[in-house]
Coordinates of C-alpha atoms in Angstrom, one line a residue:
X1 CA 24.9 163.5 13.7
X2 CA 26.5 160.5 15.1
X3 CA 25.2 157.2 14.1
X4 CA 24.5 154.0 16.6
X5 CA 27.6 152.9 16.1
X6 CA 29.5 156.0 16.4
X7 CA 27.6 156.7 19.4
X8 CA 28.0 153.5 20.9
X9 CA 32.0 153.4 20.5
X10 CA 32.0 156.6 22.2
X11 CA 29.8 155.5 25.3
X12 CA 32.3 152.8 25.7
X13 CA 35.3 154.9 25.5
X14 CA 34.1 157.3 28.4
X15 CA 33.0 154.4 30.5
X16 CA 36.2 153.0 29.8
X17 CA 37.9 156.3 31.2
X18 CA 35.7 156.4 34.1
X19 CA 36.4 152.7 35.2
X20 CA 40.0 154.1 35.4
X21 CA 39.9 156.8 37.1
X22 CA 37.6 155.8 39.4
X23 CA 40.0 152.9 40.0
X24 CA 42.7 155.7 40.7
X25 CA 41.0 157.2 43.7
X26 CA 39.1 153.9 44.9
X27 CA 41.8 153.6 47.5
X28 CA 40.1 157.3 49.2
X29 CA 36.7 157.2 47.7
X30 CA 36.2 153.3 49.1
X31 CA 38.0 153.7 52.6
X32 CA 35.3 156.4 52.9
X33 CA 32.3 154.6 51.8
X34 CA 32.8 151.3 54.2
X35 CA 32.7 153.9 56.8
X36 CA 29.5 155.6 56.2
X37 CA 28.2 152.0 55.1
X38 CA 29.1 150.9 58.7
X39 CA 27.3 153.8 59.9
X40 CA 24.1 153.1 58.3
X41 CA 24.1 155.3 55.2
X42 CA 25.1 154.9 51.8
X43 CA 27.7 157.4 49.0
X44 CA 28.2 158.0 46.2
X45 CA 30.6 160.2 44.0
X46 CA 28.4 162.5 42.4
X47 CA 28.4 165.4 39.9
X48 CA 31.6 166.9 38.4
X49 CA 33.5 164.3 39.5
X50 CA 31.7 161.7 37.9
X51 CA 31.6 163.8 34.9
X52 CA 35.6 164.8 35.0
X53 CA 36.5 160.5 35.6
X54 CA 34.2 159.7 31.7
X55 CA 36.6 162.3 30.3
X56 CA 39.2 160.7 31.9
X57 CA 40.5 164.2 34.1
X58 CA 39.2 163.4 38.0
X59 CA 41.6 165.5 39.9
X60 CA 42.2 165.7 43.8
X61 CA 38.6 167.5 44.2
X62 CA 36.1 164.5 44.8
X63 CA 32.5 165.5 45.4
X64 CA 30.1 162.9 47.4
X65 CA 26.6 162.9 47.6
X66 CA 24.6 161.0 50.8
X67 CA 21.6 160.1 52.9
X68 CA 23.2 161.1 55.9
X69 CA 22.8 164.8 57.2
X70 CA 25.3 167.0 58.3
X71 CA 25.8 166.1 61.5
X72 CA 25.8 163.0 61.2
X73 CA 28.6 163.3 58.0
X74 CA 30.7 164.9 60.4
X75 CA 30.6 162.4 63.1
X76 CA 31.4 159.6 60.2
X77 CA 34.9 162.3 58.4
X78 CA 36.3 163.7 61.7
X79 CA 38.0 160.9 62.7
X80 CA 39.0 159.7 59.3
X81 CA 40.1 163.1 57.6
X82 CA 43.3 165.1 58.0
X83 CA 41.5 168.5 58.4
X84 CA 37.2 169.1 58.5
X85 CA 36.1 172.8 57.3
X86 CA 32.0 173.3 57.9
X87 CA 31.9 176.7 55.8
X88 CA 29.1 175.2 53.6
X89 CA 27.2 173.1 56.4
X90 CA 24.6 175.7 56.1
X91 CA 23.8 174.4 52.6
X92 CA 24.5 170.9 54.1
X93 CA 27.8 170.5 53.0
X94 CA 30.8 169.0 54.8
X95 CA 35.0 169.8 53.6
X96 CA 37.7 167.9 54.3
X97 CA 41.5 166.9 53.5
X98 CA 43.0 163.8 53.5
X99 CA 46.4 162.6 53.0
X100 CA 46.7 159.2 50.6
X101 CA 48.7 157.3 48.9
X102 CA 47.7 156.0 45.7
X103 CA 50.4 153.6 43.7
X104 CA 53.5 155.3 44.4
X105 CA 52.7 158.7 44.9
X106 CA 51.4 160.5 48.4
X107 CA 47.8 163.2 47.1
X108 CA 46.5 165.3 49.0
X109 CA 42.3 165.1 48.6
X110 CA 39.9 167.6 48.4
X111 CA 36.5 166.8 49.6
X112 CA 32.9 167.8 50.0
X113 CA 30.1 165.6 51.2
X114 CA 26.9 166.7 50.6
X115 CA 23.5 165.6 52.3
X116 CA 20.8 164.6 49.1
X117 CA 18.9 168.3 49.0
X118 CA 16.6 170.5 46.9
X119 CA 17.4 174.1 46.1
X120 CA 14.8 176.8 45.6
X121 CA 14.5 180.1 45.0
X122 CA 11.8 182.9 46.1
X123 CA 11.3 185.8 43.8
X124 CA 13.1 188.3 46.0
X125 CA 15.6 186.3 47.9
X126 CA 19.7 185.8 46.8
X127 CA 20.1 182.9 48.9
X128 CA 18.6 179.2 48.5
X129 CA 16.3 177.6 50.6
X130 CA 17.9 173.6 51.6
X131 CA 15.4 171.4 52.1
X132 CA 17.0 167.7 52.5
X133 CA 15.8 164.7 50.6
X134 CA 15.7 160.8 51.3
X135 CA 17.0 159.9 47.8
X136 CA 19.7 160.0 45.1
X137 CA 17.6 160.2 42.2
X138 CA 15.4 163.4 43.7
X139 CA 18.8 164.9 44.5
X140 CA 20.0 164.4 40.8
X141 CA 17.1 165.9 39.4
X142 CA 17.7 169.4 41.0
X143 CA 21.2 169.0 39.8
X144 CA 22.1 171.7 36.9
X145 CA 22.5 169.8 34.1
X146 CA 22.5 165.8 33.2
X147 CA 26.3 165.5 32.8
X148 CA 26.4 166.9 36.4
X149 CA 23.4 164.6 37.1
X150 CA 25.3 161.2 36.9
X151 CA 26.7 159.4 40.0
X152 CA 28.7 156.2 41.0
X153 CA 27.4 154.4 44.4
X154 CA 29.8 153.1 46.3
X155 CA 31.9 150.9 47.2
X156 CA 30.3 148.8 44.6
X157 CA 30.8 151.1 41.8
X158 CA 26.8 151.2 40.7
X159 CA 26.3 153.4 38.1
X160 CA 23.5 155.8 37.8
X161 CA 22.4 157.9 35.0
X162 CA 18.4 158.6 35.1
X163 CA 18.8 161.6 33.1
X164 CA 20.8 160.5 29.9
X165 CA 24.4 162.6 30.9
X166 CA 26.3 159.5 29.4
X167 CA 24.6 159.7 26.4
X168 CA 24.6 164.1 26.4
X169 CA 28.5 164.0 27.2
X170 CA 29.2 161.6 24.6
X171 CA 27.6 163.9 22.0
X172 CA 28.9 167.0 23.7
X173 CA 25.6 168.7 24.9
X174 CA 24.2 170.5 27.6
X175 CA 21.0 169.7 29.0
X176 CA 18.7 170.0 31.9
X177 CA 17.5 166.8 34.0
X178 CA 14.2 168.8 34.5
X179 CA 12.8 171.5 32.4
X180 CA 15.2 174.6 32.0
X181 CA 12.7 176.6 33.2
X182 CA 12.8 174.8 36.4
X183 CA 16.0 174.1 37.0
X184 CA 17.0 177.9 36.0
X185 CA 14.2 178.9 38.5
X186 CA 15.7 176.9 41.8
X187 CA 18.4 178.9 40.9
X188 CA 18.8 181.4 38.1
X189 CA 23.2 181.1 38.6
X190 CA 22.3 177.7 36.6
X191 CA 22.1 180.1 33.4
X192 CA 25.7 181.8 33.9
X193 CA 27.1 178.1 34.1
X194 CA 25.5 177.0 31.1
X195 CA 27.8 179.6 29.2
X196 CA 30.2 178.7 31.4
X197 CA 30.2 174.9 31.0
X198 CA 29.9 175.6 26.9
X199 CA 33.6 177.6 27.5
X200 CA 34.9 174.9 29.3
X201 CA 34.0 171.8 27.7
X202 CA 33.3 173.3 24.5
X203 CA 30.0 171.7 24.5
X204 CA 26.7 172.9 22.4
X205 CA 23.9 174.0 24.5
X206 CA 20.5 172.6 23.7
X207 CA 17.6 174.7 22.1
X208 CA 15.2 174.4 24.8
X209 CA 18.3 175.5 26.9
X210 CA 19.0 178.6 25.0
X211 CA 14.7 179.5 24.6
X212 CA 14.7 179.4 28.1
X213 CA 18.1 181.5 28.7
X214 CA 16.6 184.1 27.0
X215 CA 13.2 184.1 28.3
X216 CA 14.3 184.0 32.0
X217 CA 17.8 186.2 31.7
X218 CA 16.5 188.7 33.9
X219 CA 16.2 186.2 36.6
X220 CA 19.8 186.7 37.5
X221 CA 19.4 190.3 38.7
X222 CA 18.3 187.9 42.5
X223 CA 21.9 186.4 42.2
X224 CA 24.5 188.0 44.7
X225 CA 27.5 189.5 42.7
X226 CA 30.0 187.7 44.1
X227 CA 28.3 184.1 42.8
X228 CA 28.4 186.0 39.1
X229 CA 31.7 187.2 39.1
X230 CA 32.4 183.4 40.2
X231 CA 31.3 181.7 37.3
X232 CA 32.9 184.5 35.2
X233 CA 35.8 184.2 36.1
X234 CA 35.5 180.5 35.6
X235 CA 34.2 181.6 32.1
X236 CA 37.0 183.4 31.0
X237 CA 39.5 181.4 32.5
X238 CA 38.1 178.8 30.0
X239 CA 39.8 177.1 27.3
X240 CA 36.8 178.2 24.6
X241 CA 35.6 181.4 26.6
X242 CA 34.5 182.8 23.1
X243 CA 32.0 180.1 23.4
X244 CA 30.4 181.2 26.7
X245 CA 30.9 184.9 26.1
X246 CA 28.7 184.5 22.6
X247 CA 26.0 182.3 24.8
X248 CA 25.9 185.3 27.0
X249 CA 25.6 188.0 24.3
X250 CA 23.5 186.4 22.3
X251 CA 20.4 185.1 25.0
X252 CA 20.8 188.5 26.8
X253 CA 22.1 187.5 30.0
X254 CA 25.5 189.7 29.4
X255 CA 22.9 192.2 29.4
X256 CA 22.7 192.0 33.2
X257 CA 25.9 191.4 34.4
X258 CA 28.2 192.8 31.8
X259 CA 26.1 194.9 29.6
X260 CA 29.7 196.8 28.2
X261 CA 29.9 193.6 26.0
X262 CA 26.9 193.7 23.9
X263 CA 27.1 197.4 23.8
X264 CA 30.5 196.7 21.1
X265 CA 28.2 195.2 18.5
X266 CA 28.2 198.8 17.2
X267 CA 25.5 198.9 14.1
X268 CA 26.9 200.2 10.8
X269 CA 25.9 201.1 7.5
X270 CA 27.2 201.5 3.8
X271 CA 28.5 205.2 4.7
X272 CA 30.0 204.6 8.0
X273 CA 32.1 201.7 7.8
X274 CA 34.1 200.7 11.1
X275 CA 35.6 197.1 12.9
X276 CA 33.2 195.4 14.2
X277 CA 34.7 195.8 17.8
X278 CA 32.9 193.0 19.6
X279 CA 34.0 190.6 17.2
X280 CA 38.1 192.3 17.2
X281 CA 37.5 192.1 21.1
X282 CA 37.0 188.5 20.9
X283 CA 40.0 187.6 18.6
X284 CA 42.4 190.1 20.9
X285 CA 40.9 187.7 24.0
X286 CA 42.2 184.5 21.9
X287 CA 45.5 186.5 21.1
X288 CA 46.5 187.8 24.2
X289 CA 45.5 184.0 26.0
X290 CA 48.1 182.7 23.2
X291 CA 51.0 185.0 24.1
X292 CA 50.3 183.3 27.9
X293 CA 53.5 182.0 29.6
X294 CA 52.4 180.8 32.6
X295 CA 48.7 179.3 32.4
X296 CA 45.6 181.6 32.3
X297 CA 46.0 185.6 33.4
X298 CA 42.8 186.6 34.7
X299 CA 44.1 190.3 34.6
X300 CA 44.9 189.6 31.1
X301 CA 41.9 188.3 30.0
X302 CA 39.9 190.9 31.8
X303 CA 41.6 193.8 30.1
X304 CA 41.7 191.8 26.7
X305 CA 38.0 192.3 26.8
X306 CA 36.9 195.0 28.0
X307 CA 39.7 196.8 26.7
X308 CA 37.7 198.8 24.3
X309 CA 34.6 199.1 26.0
X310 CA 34.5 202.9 25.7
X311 CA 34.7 203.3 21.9
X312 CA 30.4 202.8 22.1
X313 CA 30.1 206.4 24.4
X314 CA 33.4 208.3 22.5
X315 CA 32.1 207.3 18.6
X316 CA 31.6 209.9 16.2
X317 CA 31.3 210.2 12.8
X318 CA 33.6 212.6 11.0
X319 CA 32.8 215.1 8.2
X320 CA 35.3 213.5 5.8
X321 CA 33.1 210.0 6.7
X322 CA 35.7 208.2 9.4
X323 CA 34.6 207.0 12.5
X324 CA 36.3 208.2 15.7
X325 CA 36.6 206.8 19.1
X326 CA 38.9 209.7 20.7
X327 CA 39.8 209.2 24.8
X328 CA 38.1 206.1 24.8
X329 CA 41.1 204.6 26.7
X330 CA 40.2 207.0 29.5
X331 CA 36.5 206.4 29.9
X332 CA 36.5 202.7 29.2
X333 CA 39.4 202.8 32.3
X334 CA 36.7 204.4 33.8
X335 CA 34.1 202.1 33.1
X336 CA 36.1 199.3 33.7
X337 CA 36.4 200.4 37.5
X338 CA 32.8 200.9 37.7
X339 CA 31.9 197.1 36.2
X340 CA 34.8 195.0 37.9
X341 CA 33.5 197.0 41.5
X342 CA 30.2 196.2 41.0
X343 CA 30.7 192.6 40.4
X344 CA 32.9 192.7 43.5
X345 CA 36.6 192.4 42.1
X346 CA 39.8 193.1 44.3
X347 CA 40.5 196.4 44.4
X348 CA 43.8 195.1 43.6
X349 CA 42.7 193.4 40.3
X350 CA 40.2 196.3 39.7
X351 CA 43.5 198.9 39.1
X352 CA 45.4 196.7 37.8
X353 CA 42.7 196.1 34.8
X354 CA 41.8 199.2 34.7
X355 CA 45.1 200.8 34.3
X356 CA 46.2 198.6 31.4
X357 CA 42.9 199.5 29.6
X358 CA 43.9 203.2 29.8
X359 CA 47.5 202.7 28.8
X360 CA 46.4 199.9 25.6
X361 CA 46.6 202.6 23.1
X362 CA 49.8 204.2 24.4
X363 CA 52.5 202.4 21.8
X364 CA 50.5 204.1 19.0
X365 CA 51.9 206.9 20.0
X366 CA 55.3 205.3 18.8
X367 CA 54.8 205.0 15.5
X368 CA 58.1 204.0 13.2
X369 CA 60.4 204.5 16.6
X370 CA 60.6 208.2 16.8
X371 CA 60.1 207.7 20.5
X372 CA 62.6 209.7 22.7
X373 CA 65.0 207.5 25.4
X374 CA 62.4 210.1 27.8
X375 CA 59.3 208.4 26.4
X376 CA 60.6 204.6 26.5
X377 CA 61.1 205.5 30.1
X378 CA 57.9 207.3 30.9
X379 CA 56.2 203.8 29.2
X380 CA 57.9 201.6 31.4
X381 CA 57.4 204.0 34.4
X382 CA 53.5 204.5 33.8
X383 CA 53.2 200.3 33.4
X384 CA 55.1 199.5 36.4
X385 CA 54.9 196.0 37.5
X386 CA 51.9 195.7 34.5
X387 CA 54.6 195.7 31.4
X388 CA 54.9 192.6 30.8
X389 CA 51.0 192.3 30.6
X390 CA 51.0 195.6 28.6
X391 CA 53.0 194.2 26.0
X392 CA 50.7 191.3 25.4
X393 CA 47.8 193.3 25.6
X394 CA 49.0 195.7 23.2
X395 CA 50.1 193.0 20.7
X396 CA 47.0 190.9 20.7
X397 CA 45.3 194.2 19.8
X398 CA 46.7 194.0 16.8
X399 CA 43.5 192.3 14.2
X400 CA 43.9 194.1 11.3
X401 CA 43.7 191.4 8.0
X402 CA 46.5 193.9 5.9
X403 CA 49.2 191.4 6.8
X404 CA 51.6 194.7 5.8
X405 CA 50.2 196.8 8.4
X406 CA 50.5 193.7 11.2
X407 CA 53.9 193.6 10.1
X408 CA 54.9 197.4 10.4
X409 CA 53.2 197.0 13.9
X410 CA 54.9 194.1 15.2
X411 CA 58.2 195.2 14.0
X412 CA 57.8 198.6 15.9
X413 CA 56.7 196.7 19.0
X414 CA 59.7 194.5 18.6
X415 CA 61.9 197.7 18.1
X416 CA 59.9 199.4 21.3
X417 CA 60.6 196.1 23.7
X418 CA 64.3 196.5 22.2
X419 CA 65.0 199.9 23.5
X420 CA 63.3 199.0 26.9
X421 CA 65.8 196.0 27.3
X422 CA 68.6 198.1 26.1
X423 CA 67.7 200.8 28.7
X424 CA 66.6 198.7 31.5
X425 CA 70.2 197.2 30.8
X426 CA 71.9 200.9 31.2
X427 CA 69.6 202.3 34.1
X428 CA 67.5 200.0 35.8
X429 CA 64.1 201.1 34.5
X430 CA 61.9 199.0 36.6
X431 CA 63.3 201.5 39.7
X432 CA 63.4 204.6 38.6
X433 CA 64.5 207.3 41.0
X434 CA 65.8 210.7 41.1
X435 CA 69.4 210.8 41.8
X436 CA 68.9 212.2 44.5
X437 CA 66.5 211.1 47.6
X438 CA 64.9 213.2 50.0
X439 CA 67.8 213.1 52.5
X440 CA 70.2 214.5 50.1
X441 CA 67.4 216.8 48.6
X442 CA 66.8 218.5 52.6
X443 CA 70.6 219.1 52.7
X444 CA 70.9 220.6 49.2
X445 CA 68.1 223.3 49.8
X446 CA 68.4 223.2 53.7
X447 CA 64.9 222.6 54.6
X448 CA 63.2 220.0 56.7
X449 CA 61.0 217.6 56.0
X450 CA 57.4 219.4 54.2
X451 CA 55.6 219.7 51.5
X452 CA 58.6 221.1 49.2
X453 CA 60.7 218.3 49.8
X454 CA 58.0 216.4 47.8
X455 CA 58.0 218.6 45.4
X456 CA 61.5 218.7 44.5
X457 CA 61.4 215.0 44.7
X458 CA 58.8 215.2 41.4
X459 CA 60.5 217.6 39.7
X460 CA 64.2 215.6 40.2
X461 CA 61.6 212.6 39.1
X462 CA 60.8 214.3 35.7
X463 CA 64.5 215.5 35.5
X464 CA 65.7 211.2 35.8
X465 CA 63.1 210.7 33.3
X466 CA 63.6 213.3 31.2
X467 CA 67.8 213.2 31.1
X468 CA 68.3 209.5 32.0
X469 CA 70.7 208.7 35.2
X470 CA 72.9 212.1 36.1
X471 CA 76.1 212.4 38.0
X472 CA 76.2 213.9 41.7
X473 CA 77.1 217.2 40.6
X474 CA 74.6 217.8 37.6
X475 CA 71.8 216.6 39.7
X476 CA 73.0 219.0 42.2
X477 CA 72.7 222.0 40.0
X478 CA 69.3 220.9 38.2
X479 CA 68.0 220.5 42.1
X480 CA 69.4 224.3 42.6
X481 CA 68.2 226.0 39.4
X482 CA 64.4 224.7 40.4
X483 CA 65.1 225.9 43.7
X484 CA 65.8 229.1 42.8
X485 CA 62.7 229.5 40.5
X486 CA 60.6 228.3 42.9
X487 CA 62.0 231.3 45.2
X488 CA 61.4 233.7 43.0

């Protein structure tokens, strides 16, 4: 534990950040405070904002809290903003865009304004009741936790902090202004962004926190799918998502939205010994997010951890005292489709997930690079656009502590992703075609267009795959031997 001192240095630090930040967007944030001032009403930066300018990283999203109501915000922001969106006016929020410059560089702000309120929850209902309120320290309170329930009145930079979020984001903890049981109540989405803030900030979560996570986890069977998958995403687009995903696991709540993840924590005994695979699922998460090249992958990540979710259903225990997990590729592909469409995904990001779970344990088939020239192509063909992604799936599922075994594998992976380079080189793998299309297909047989034209577009497929590229003539005669058989 901190002592005064330490704590006290550490308060002054993140006011010190704030002060600078805040200073950063003052040009925005005050411009737009005079005129709700001159209006009658009074604003103040509130919530994540406040709590992204003490750790010094306030982006272009500014969220503002005030007495005014809606329509009364929108009177005060039309004329002043570059743009006005009224999606969330229903909750008693307000968008907008505007165009600044601060120092020497033009920003483009994003910004919600939101009248003081109370959420609640009934027991059967997805959506909040708003009920509006007359003051800031009633709307922090319903806030969802205290370093979300700190704000900064403006334009006179007032500070206020009735909840101790200074003091909790100093130490790195995640608390409730309220009871948890309350606050989880008005809305039970508060206990998905608990695990969610612990991945992103890497914060602890307090006991009473975590007692009332479990107790109440059921609660989030009201939320609306979309609003999980949401915070999910947000989860495992984290920086620490282990952190979250553990909260989850552990106080049951994964039980309800993504119950495939508990189910890993197979039980085993002194005779049937096996990885632990929710523990190698989280390590092949942290491997695959540090092959990354380009920020987080959401499709990554996704297929990173649920990968392996059907060894629980395909397990069995051999006579000779092994443990098996045959096809479960297939059904966790299967399953993965199932989960990812219930929680509302893309159908887009649903394949694509799916299908890289089904082809993970492909490359085993590979072994010390007896793979034909056929095979390399039928692995890049079967991938498609999701290689790249397949090779870092592939790699980070690679946990094994038998540092000569993670050798052998990365050197045959390195071999594989040779020969794919050295064919894509010679035949332009990431197009394969048959050498002949349907126009020249029609002529060769003299048919018109039907049903056999596709199928002699397969087979001439298979042939490009099987042979590699073929000249005019060859692929001519291989059209006309299949031909012929079919006739017969």
């Amino acid at each position: 534990m901190p002592n005064a001192n330490e704590q006290t240095n550490a308060l002054s630090q993140v006011q010190d950040r704030a002060v600078n930040e805040l200073l950063r967007v003052a040009p925005v944030a005050d411009d737009l405070a005079r005129r709700f001032r001159e209006a009658g009403f009074s604003l103040a930066l509130v919530g994540g904002s406040v709590r992204d300018a003490l750790l010094g990283r306030l982006g272009n999203d500014l969220d503002f809290t005030t007495d005014a109501r809606p329509q009364d915000v929108l009177k005060i922001v039309r004329p002043w903003a570059d743009a006005v969106w009224e999606v969330g006016i229903a909750f008693g929020t307000v968008g907008a865009q505007k165009e600044a410059r601060v120092g020497d560089v033009d920003r483009s702000f994003q910004i919600e304004v939101t009248t003081y309120r109370s959420e609640a929850y009934d027991r059967t209902s997805r959506k909040p009741e708003v009920a509006y309120g007359d003051s800031i320290q009633d709307d922090l309170v319903r806030r969802d936790f205290t370093v979300n329930a700190m704000a900064v009145a403006l334009p006179e930079k007032e500070f206020i902090d009735p909840y101790g979020g200074l003091g909790d984001l100093a130490a790195g903890v995640l608390r409730t202004p309220g009871t948890p049981e309350d606050s989880f109540s008005d809305d039970p989405l508060r206990m998905m962004r608990a695990a969610r803030f612990a991945a992103q900030l890497d914060f602890e979560v307090a006991p009473e926190v975590i007692a009332a996570l479990r107790e109440m986890a059921g609660r989030i069977g009201i939320v609306s799918a979309e609003r999980v998958r949401d915070e999910l995403n947000k989860l495992v687009l984290s920086a620490c998502p282990r952190k979250g995903l553990t909260l989850l696991v552990d106080t049951g709540l994964a039980d309800h939205v993504l119950p495939e993840l508990p189910a890993l924590r197979l039980e085993s005994d002194e005779h049937h010994r096996h990885k632990d695979v929710y523990e190698h699922t989280l390590i092949v998460l942290e491997q695959a997010m540090a092959l990354e090249d380009d920020g987080p992958d959401l499709t990554l990540r996704l297929a990173a951890l649920l990968h392996d979710i059907g060894k629980p259903r395909t397990r069995r225990f051999e006579s000779d005292g092994r443990v098996s997990f045959h096809h479960h590729e297939v059904v966790g592909a299967k399953m993965t489709k199932k989960r990812l469409t219930a929680l509302k995904y893309s159908n887009e990001l649903v394949k694509d997930v799916s299908r890289l779970v089904e082809l993970h344990l492909r490359f085993h088939g590979y072994g010390t690079g007896e793979w034909t020239d056929s095979a390399v192509r039928r692995y890049v063909r079967d991938a498609g656009p999701l290689l790249s992604r397949l090779h870092k799936l592939t790699r980070s599922d690679c946990t094994t502590r038998n540092r000569r075994r993670a050798a052998a594998l990365s050197g045959a992976y390195d071999g594989l992703e040779e020969r794919i380079a050295k064919l894509q080189e010679q035949e332009e793998l990431d197009a394969i075609r048959p050498d002949l299309d349907g126009n020249q297909i029609m002529e060769v047989l003299g048919v018109g267009p039907g049903p056999a034209v596709g199928q002699a577009y397969k087979h001439m497929l298979e042939v490009r795959l099987e042979n590699g590229p073929m000249e005019h003539d060859a692929a001519v005669a291989a059209l006309k031997e299949w031909w012929a058989g079919q006739q017969g």
